[in-house]
Tab-separated table of C-alpha atoms in Angstrom:
chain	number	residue	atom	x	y	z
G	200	UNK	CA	16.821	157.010	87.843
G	201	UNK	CA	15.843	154.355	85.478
G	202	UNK	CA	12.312	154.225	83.935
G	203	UNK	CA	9.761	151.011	83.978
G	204	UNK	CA	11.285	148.564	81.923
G	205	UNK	CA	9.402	145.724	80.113
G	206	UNK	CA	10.098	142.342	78.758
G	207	UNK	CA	10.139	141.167	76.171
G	208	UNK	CA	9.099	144.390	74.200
G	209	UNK	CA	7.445	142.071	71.244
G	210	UNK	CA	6.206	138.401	71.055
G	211	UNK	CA	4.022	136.392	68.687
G	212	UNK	CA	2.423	133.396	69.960
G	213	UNK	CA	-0.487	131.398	68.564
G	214	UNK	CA	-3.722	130.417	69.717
G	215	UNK	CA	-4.051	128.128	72.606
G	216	UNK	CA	-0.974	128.899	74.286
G	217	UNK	CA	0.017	131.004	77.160
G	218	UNK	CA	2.378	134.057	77.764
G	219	UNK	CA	3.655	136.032	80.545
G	220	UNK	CA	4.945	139.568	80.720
G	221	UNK	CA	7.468	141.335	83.041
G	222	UNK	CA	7.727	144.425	84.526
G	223	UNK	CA	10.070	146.548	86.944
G	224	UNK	CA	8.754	148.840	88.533
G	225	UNK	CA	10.874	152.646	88.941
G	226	UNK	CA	12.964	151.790	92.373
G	227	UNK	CA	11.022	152.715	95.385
G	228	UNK	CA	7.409	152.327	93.866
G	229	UNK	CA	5.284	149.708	95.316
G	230	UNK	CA	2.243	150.123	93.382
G	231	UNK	CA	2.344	148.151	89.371
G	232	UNK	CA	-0.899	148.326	87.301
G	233	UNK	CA	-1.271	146.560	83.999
G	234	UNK	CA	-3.342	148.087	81.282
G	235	UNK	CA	-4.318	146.603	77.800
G	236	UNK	CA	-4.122	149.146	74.820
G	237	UNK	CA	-5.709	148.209	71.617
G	238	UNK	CA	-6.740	150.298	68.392
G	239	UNK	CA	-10.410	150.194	68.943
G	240	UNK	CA	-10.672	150.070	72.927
G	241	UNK	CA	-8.153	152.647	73.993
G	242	UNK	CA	-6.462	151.455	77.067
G	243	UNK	CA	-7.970	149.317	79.207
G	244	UNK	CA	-6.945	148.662	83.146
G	245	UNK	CA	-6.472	144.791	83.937
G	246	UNK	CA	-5.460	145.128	87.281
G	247	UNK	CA	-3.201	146.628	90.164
G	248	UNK	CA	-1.115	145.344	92.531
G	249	UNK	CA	0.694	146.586	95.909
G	250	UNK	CA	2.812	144.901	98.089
G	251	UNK	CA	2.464	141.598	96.626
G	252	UNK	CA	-1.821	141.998	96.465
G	253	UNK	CA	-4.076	142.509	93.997
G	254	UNK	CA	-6.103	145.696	95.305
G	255	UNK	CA	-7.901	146.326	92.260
G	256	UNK	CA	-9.096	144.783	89.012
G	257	UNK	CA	-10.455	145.163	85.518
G	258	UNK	CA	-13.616	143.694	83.426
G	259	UNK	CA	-11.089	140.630	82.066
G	260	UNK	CA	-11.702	137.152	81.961
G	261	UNK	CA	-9.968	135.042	84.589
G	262	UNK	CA	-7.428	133.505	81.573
G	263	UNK	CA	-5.991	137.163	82.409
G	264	UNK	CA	-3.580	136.878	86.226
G	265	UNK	CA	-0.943	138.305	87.492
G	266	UNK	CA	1.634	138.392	90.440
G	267	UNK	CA	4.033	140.943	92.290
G	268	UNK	CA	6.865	139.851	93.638
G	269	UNK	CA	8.680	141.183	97.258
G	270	UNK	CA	11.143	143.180	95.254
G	271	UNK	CA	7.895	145.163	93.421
G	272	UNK	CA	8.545	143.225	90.118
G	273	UNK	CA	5.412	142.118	88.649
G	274	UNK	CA	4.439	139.691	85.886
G	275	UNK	CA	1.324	139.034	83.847
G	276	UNK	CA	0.030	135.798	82.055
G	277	UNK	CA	-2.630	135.228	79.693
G	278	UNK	CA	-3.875	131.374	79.554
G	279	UNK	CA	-5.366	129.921	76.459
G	280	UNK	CA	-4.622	132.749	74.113
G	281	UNK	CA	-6.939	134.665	71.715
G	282	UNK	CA	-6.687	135.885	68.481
G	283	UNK	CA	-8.645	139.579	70.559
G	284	UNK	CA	-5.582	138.925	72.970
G	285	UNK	CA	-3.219	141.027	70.361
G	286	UNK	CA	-2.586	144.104	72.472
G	287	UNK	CA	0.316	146.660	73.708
G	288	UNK	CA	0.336	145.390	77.327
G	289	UNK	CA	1.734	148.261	79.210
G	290	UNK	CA	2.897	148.285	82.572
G	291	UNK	CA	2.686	151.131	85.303
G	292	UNK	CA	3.973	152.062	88.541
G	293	UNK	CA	3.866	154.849	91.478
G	294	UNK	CA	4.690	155.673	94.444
G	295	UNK	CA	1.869	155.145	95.947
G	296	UNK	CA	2.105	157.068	99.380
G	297	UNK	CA	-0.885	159.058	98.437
G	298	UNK	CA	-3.417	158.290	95.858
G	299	UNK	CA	-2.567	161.421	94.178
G	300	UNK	CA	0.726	160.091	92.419
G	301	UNK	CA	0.938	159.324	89.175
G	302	UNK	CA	1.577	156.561	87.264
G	303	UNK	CA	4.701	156.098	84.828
G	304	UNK	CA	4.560	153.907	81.848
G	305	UNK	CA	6.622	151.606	80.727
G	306	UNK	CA	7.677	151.346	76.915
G	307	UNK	CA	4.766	147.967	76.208
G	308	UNK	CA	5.095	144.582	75.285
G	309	UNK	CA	3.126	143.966	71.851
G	310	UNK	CA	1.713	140.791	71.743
G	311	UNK	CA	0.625	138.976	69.205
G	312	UNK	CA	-1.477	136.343	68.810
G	313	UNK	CA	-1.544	134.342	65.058
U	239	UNK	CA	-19.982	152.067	78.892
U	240	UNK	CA	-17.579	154.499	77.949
U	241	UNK	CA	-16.654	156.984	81.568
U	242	UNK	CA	-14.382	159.186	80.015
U	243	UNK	CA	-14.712	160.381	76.412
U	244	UNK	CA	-12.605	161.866	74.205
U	245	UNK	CA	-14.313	162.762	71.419
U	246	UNK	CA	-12.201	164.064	68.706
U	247	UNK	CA	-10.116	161.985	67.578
U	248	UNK	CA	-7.809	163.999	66.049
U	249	UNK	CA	-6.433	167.508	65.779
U	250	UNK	CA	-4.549	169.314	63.548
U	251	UNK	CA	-2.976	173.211	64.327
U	252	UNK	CA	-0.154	175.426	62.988
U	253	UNK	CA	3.264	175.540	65.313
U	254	UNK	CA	2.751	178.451	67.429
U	255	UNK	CA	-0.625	178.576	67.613
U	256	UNK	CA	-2.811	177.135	70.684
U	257	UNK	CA	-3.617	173.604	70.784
U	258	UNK	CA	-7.125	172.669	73.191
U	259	UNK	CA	-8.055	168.969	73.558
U	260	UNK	CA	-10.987	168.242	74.941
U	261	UNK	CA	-11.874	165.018	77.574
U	262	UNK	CA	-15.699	164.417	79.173
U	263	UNK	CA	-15.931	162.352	82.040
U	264	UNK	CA	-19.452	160.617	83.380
U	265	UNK	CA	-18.821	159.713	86.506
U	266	UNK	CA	-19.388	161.974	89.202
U	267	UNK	CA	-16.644	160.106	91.851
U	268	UNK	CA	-13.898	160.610	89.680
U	269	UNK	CA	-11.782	163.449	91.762
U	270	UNK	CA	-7.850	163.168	90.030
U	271	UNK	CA	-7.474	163.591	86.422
U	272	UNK	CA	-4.220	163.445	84.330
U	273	UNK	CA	-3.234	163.789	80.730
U	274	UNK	CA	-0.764	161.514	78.940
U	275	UNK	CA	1.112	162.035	75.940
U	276	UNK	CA	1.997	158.836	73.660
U	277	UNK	CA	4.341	158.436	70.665
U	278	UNK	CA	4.269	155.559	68.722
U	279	UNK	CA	6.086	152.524	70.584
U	280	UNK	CA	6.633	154.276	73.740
U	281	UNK	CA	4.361	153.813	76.757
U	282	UNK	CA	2.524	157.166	77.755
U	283	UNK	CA	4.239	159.917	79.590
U	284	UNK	CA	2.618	161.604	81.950
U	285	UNK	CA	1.814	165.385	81.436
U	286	UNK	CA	-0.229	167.149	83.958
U	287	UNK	CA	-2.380	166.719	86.804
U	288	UNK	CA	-5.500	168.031	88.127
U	289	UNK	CA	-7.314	167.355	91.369
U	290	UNK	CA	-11.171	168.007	91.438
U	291	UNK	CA	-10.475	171.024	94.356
U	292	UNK	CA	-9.058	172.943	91.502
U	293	UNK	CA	-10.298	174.447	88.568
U	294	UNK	CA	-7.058	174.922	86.765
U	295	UNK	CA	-3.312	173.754	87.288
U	296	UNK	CA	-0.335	175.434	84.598
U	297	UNK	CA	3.287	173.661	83.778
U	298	UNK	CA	5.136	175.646	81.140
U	299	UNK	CA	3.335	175.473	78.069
U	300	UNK	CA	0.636	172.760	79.530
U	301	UNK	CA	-2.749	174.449	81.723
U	302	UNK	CA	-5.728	171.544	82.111
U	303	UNK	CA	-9.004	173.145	82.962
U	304	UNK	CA	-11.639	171.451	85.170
U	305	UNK	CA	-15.243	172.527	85.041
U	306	UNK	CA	-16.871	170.028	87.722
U	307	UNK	CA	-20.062	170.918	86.820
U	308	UNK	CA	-19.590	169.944	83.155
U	309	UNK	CA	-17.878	166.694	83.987
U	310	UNK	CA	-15.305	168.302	80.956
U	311	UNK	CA	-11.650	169.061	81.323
U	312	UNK	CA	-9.441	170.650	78.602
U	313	UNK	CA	-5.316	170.594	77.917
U	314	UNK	CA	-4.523	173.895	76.116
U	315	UNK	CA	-0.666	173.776	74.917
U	316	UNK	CA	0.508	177.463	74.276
U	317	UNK	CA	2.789	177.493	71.658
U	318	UNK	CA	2.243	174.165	70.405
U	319	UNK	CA	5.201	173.108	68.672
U	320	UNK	CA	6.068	170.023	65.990
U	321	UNK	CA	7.278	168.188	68.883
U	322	UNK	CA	3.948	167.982	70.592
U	323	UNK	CA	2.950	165.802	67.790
U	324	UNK	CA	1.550	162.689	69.346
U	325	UNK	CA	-1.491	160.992	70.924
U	326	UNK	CA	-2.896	162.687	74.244
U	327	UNK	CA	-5.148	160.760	76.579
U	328	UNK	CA	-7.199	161.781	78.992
U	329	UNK	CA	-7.532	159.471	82.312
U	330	UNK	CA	-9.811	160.246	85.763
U	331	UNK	CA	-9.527	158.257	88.458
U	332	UNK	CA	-11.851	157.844	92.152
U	333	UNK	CA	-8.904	157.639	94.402
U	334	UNK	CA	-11.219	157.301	97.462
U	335	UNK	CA	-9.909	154.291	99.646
U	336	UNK	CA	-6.397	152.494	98.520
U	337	UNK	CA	-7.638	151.346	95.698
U	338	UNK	CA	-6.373	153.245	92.572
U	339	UNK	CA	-7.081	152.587	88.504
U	340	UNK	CA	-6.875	154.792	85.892
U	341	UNK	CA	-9.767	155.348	83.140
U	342	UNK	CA	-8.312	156.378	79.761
U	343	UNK	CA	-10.280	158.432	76.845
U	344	UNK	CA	-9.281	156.613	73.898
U	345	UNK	CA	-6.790	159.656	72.418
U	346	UNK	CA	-6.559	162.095	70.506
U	347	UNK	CA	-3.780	162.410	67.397
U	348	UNK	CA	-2.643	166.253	67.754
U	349	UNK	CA	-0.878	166.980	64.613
U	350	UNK	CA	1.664	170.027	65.010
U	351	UNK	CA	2.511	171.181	61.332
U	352	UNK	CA	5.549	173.926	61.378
């Protein structure tokens, strides 16, 4: 069974522009979460979404959005980007028949921002 | 306002030997808890699982303790081994309703020397 896969797994960008991420979820999960990992924050949760709704979201400013797509695959975009916006940007997904499951990781996409 | 705390940040024990990491929570609706393990440019793996109904849950070499009315759960490894080697997080979550997010310590480095 494959794993959560991410693209692309590194990107540089510079100030002022805008990126978006990809995930796939593991087949047959319908929840994907994104969380932000940096050195001095830990990871952070930006937001979670099921069936093609956000259900839940994070402390981030609104240049932070994201989308699920009818096949589970979600994507993320940062607007405007910051020189703070250099992160891992990990994905997550679960089953989510229970809220009991837990969530598998995908390998990241580092971002970063000159 | 940091919910979940993880205070050392690193760790360093002898292969063989027991390995305890330590995680405090705050927040009193947190009910699920899981640990994570992380290498270096892989996304985190789940580990183990505890739900607040239980004060202890074993898998192999991995038992997480739960004392409720400490707001503090603890991953022993028994033996630890130079594998182990790696960043462990702790996360809690309040999976009332169908929301669900995940609240990461921000690690511990467990160093495994054989």
């Amino acid at each position: 069974k494959a794993g959560v896969t991410q693209t692309p797994r590194y990107l540089i960008k510079t100030r002022g522009q805008q990126v978006t991420l990809s995930c796939s979820p593991i087949s047959g999960h319908r929840s994907v979460s994104w969380y932000q990992q940096t050195p001095g924050q830990g990871l952070q949760f930006l937001f979670e979404y099921f069936s093609e709704t956000q259900r839940n979201k994070g402390n981030f400013p609104g240049r932070f959005s994201g989308r699920q797509f009818s096949n589970s695959r979600s994507e993320m975009n940062v607007s405007t980007l910051e020189l703070g916006d250099s992160a891992l940007y990990l994905c997550a997904s679960r089953r989510a028949t229970d809220s009991y499951n837990e969530q598998f990781f995908g390998p990241g996409t580092r971002l970063t921002v000159l | 306002d940091q919910q979940v705390k993880q205070n050392s940040p690193s760790l360093s024990v002898q292969e063989g030997r027991i390995s305890i990491l330590n995680c405090d929570y705050t927040n009193s609706m947190f009910d699920y808890f899981l640990w994570y393990k992380k290498y270096p440019a892989e996304g985190p793996t789940f580990l183990i699982s505890i739900s607040s109904i239980k004060d202890k849950n074993e898998d192999g070499r991995f038992t997480v303790f739960l004392n409720k009315s400490a707001k503090h759960l603890s991953l022993h490894i028994v033996p630890s081994q130079p594998g182990d080697s790696a960043v462990y997080f702790c996360a809690a979550s309040d999976s009332g309703g169908s929301n669900y997010k995940l609240t990461f310590g921000k690690g511990t480095l467990l160093t495994v020397n054989p």
